[in-house]
Short mmCIF file of C-alpha atoms in Angstrom, two decimals:
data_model
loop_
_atom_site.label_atom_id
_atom_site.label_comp_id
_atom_site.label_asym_id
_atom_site.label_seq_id
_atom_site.Cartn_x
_atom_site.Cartn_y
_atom_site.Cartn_z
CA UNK A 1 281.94 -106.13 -100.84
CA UNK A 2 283.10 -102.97 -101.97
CA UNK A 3 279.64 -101.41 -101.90
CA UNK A 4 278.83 -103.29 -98.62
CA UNK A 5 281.50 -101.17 -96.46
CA UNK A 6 280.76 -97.87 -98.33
CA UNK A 7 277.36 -98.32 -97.42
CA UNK A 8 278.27 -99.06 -93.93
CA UNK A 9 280.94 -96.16 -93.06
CA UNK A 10 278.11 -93.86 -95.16
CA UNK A 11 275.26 -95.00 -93.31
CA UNK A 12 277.19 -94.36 -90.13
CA UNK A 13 278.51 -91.10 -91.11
CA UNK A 14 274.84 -89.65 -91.59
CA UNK A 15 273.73 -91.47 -88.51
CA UNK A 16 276.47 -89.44 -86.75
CA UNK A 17 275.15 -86.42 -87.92
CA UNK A 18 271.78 -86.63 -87.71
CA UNK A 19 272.38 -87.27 -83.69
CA UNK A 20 274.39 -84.83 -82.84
CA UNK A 21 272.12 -82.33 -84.75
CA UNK A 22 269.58 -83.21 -81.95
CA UNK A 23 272.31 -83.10 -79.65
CA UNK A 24 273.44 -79.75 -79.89
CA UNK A 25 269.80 -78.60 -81.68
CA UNK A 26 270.31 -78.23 -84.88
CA UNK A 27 266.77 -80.13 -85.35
CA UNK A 28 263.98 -80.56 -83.15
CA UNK A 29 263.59 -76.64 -82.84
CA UNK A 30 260.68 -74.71 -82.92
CA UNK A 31 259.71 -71.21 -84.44
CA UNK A 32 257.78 -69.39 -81.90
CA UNK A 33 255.59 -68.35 -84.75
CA UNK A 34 254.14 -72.07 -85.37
CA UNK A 35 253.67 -72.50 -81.37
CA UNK A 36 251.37 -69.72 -81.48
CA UNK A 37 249.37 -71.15 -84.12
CA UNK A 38 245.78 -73.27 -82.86
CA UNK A 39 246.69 -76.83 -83.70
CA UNK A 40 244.62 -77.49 -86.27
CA UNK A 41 246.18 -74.97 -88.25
CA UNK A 42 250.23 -75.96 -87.55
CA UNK A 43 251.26 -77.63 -90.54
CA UNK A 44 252.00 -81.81 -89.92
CA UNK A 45 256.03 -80.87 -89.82
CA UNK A 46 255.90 -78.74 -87.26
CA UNK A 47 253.87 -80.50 -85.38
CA UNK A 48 255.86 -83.53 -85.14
CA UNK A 49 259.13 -81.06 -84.63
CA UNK A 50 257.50 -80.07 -81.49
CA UNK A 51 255.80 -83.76 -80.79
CA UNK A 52 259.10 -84.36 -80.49
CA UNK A 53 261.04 -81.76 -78.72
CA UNK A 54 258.73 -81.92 -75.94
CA UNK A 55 260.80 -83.82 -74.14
CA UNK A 56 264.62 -83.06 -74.28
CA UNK A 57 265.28 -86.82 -72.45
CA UNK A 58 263.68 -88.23 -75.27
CA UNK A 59 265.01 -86.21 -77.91
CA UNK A 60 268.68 -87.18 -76.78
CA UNK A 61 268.01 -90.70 -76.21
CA UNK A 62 267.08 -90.83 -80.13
CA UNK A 63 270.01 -89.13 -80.91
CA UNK A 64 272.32 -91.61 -78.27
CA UNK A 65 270.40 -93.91 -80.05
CA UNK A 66 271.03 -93.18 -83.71
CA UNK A 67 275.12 -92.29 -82.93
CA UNK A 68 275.43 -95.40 -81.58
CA UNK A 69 273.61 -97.47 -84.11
CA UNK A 70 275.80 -96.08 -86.64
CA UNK A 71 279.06 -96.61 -84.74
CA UNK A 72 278.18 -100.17 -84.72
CA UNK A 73 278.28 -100.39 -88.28
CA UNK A 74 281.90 -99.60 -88.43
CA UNK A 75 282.71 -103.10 -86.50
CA UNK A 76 282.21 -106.39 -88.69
CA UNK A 77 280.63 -108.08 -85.25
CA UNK A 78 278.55 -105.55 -84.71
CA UNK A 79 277.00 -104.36 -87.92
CA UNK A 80 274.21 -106.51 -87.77
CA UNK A 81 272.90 -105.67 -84.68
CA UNK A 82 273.61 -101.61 -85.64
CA UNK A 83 272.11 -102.60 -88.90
CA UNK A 84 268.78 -103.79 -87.65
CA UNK A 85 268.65 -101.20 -84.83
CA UNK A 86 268.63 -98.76 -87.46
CA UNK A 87 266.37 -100.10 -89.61
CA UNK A 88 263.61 -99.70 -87.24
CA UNK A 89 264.87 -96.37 -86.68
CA UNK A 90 264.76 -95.39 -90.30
CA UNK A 91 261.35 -97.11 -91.13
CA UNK A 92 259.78 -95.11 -88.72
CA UNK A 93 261.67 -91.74 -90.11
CA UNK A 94 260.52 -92.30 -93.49
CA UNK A 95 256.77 -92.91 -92.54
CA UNK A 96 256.66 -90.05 -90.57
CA UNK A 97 258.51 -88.22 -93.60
CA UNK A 98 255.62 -89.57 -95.93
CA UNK A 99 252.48 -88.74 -94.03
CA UNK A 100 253.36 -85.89 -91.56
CA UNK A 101 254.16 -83.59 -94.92
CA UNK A 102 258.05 -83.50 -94.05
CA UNK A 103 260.00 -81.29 -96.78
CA UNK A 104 260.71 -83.71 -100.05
CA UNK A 105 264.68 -83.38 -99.47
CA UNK A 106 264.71 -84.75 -95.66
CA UNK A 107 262.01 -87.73 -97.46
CA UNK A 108 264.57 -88.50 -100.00
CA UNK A 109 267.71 -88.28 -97.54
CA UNK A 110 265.99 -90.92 -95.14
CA UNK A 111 264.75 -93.11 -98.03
CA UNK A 112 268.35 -93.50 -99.15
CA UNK A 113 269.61 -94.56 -95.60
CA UNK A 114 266.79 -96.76 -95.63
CA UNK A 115 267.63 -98.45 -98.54
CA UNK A 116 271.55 -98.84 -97.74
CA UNK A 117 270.75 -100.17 -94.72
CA UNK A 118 268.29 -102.81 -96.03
CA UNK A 119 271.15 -103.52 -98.60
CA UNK A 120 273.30 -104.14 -95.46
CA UNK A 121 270.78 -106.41 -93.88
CA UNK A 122 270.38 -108.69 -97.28
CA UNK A 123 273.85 -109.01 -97.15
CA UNK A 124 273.40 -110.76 -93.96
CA UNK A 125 270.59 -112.79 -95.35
CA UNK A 126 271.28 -116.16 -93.73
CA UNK A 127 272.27 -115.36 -90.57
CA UNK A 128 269.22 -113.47 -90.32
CA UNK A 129 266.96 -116.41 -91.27
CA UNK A 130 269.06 -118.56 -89.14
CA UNK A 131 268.59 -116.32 -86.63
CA UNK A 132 264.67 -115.55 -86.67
CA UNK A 133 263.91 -118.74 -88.75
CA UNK A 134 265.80 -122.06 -88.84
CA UNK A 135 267.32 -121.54 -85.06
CA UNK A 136 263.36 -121.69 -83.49
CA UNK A 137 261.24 -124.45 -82.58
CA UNK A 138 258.28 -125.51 -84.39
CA UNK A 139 255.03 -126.40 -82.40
CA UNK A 140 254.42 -129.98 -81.56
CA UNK A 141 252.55 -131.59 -84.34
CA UNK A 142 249.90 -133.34 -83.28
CA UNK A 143 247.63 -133.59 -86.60
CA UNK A 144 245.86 -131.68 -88.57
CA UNK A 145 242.73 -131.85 -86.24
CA UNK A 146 244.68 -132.07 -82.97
CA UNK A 147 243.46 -130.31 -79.91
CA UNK A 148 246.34 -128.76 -79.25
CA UNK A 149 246.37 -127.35 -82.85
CA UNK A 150 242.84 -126.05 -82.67
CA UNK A 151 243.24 -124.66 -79.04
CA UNK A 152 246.37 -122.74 -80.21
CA UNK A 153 244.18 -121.64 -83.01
CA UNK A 154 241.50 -120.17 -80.95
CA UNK A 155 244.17 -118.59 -79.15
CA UNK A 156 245.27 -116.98 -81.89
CA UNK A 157 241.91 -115.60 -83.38
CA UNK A 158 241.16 -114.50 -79.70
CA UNK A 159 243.72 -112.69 -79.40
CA UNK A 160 243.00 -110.38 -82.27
CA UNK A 161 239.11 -110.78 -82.16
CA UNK A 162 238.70 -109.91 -78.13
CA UNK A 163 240.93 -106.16 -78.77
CA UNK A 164 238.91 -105.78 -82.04
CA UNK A 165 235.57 -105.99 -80.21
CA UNK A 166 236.77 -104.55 -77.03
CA UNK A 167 238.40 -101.28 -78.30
CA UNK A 168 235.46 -100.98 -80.69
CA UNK A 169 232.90 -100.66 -78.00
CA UNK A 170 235.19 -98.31 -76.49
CA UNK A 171 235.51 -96.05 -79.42
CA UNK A 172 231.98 -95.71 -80.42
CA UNK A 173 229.61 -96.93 -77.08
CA UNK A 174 231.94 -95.30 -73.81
CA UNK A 175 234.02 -92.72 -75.47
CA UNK A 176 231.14 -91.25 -77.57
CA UNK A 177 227.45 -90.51 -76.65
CA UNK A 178 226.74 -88.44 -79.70
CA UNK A 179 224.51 -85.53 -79.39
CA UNK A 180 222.98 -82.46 -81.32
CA UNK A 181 225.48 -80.26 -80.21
CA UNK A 182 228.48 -81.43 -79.81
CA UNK A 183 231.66 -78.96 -81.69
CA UNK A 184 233.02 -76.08 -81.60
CA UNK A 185 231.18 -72.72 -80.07
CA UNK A 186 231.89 -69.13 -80.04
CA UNK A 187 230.18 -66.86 -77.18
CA UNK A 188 228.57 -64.28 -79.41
CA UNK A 189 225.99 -62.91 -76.09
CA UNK A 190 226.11 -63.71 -73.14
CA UNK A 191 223.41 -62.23 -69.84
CA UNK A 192 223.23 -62.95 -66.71
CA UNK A 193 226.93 -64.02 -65.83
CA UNK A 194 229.85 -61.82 -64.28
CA UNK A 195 232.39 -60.75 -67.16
CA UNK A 196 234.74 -63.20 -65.00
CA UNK A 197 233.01 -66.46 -65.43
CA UNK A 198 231.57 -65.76 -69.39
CA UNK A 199 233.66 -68.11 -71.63
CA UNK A 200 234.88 -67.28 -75.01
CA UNK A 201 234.16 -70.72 -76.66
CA UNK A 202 232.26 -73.85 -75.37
CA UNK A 203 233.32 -77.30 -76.96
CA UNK A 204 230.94 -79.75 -76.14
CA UNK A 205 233.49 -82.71 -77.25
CA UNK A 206 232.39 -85.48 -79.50
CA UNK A 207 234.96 -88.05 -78.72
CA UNK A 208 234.85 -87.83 -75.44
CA UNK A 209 231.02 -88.72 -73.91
CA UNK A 210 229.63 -85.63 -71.35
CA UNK A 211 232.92 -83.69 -71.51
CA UNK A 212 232.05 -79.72 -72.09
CA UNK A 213 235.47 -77.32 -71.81
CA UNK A 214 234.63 -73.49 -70.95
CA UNK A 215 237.35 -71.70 -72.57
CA UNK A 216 238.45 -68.40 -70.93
CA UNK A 217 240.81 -65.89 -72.40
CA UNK A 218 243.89 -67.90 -70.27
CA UNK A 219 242.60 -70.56 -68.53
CA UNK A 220 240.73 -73.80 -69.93
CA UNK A 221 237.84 -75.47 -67.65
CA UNK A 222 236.36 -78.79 -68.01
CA UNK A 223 232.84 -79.59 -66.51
CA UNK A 224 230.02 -82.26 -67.10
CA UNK A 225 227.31 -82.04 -69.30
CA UNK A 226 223.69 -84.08 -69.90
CA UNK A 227 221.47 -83.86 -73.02
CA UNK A 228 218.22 -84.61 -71.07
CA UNK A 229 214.73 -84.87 -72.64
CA UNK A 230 212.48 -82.05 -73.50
CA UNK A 231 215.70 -80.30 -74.69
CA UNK A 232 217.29 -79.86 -71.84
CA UNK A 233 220.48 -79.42 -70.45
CA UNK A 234 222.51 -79.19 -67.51
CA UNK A 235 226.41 -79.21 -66.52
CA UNK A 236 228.40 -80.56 -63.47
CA UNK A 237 231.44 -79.18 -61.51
CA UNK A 238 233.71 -82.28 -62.97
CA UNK A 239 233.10 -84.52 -65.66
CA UNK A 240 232.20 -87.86 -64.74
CA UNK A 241 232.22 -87.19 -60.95
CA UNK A 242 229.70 -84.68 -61.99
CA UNK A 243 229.89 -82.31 -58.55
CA UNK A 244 228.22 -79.06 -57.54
CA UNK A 245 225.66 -78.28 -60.61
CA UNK A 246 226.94 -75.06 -62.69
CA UNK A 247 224.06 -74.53 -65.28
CA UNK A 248 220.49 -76.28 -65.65
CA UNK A 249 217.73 -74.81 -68.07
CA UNK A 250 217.12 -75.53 -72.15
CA UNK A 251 219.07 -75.61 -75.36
CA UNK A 252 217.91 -74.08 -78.65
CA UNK A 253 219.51 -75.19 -82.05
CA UNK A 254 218.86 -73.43 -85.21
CA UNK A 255 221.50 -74.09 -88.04
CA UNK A 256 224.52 -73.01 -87.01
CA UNK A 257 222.97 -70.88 -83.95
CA UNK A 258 223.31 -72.33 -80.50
CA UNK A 259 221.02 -70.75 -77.37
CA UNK A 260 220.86 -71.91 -74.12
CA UNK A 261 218.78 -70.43 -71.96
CA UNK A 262 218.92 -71.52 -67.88
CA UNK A 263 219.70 -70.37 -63.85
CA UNK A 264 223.25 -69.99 -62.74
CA UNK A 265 223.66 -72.34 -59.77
CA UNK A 266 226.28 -70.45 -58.06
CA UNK A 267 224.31 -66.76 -58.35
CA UNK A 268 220.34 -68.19 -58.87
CA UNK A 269 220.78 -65.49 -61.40
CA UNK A 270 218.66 -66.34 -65.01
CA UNK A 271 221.64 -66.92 -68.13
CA UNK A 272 221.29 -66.63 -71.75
CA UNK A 273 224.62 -67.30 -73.96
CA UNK A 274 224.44 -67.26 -77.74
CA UNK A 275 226.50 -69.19 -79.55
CA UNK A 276 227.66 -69.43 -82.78
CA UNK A 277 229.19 -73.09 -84.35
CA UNK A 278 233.02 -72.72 -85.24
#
């Protein structure tokens, strides 16, 4: 019993902190130096720091969250209930810890609060499978070949083999059309287009079928684009909804060396852009 309540008042202490370190910001800040970073290159703590301090609401409803859990575990009625609140709180803490690259001593810190607090909840063993076991109905048995039984059955392997199939199709059939260009470009030429409307980089976007985003030096654009036969190309206003053409005329690929070659819809002048795979 003894280490029961330590673990308790402990557990609660460091949820206590960790809260009101939100709170007041003592975590979820960001160095300005890691926000100016491209994404790909902002190490996995960082990004979830700033995943989430997006939003403060949501920040300090974690926190409220995490205070209050661990006040609950001072109170013999309530330390269940604070007990598995938290546990889903910590679980999620030390997954996050393990494979978004979080420093070793924060890993180790929630690991331990994980741990007391599954102590806690095996102390509570039988109320627990009271609770979520003994307490609940079991189905109707009607055989081992009842209709009921094999309609609840189907249910069941519908229910996971409808998604699978579904989100599948719209993984690798809707959200990707797959062509010889798609990545990452950088402008290396460009003729033919005022200095205004030449983009820096083009990213003709795998994972999401006909997108192409014009990057400027401060603005991001995002247009339509079809891989037609005979190598050519052209690209839309808006993606999807396609719009006023922008760009019709060829594509050239050569290793990493990207040309397209075409008429400017807006200025009938003749473009050229050569790119160069990122």
């Amino acid at each position: 019993m003894r280490f029961y309540d330590l673990s308790r008042w402990f557990v609660a202490l460091a949820m206590s902190l960790y809260g009101f370190a939100k709170l007041f910001g003592a975590q979820f800040t960001v160095l300005d130096s890691e926000l100016d970073k491209p994404m790909r290159e902002v190490p996995g703590f960082w990004l979830t720091w700033y995943y989430y301090s997006y939003s403060a609401v949501y920040g300090n409803l974690l926190a409220l969250t995490q205070i209050a859990g661990g006040l609950m575990l001072t109170f013999r009625r309530t330390t269940l209930a604070g007990a598995v609140l938290l546990f889903g709180i910590l679980s999620n803490i030390v997954l996050v810890d393990i494979f978004y690259g979080v420093d070793a001593g924060g890993l180790i810190a929630a690991v331990v609060l994980w741990l007391l607090v599954l102590a806690i909840l095996f102390h509570h063993r039988r109320e627990l499978r009271e609770l979520f076991w003994n307490s609940q109905p079991a189905e109707a048995v009607e055989g081992s070949f009842g209709r009921g039984r094999a309609i609840r059955w189907f249910a069941r392997a519908s229910l996971l083999l409808v998604p699978a199939l579904f989100t599948f199709w719209i993984a690798n059939y809707n959200n990707r059309l797959p062509t010889p260009i798609d990545g990452r470009w950088r402008v290396q030429a460009a003729a033919g287009l005022p200095l205004t409307e030449t983009p820096l980089y083009i990213y003709f976007e795998r994972n999401r079928a006909h997108l192409v985003v014009f990057r400027y030096e401060n603005e991001w654009r995002t247009h339509h684009f079809d891989i037609e036969s005979g190598g050519r190309i052209s690209i839309a206003e808006r993606w999807l909804v396609k719009g006023a053409p922008i760009f019709s005329g060829i594509w050239r690929l050569d290793g990493r060396e990207l040309v397209l070659e075409g008429r400017h819809a807006a200025t009938g002048a003749d473009v050229r852009l050569d790119l160069e795979r990122m």
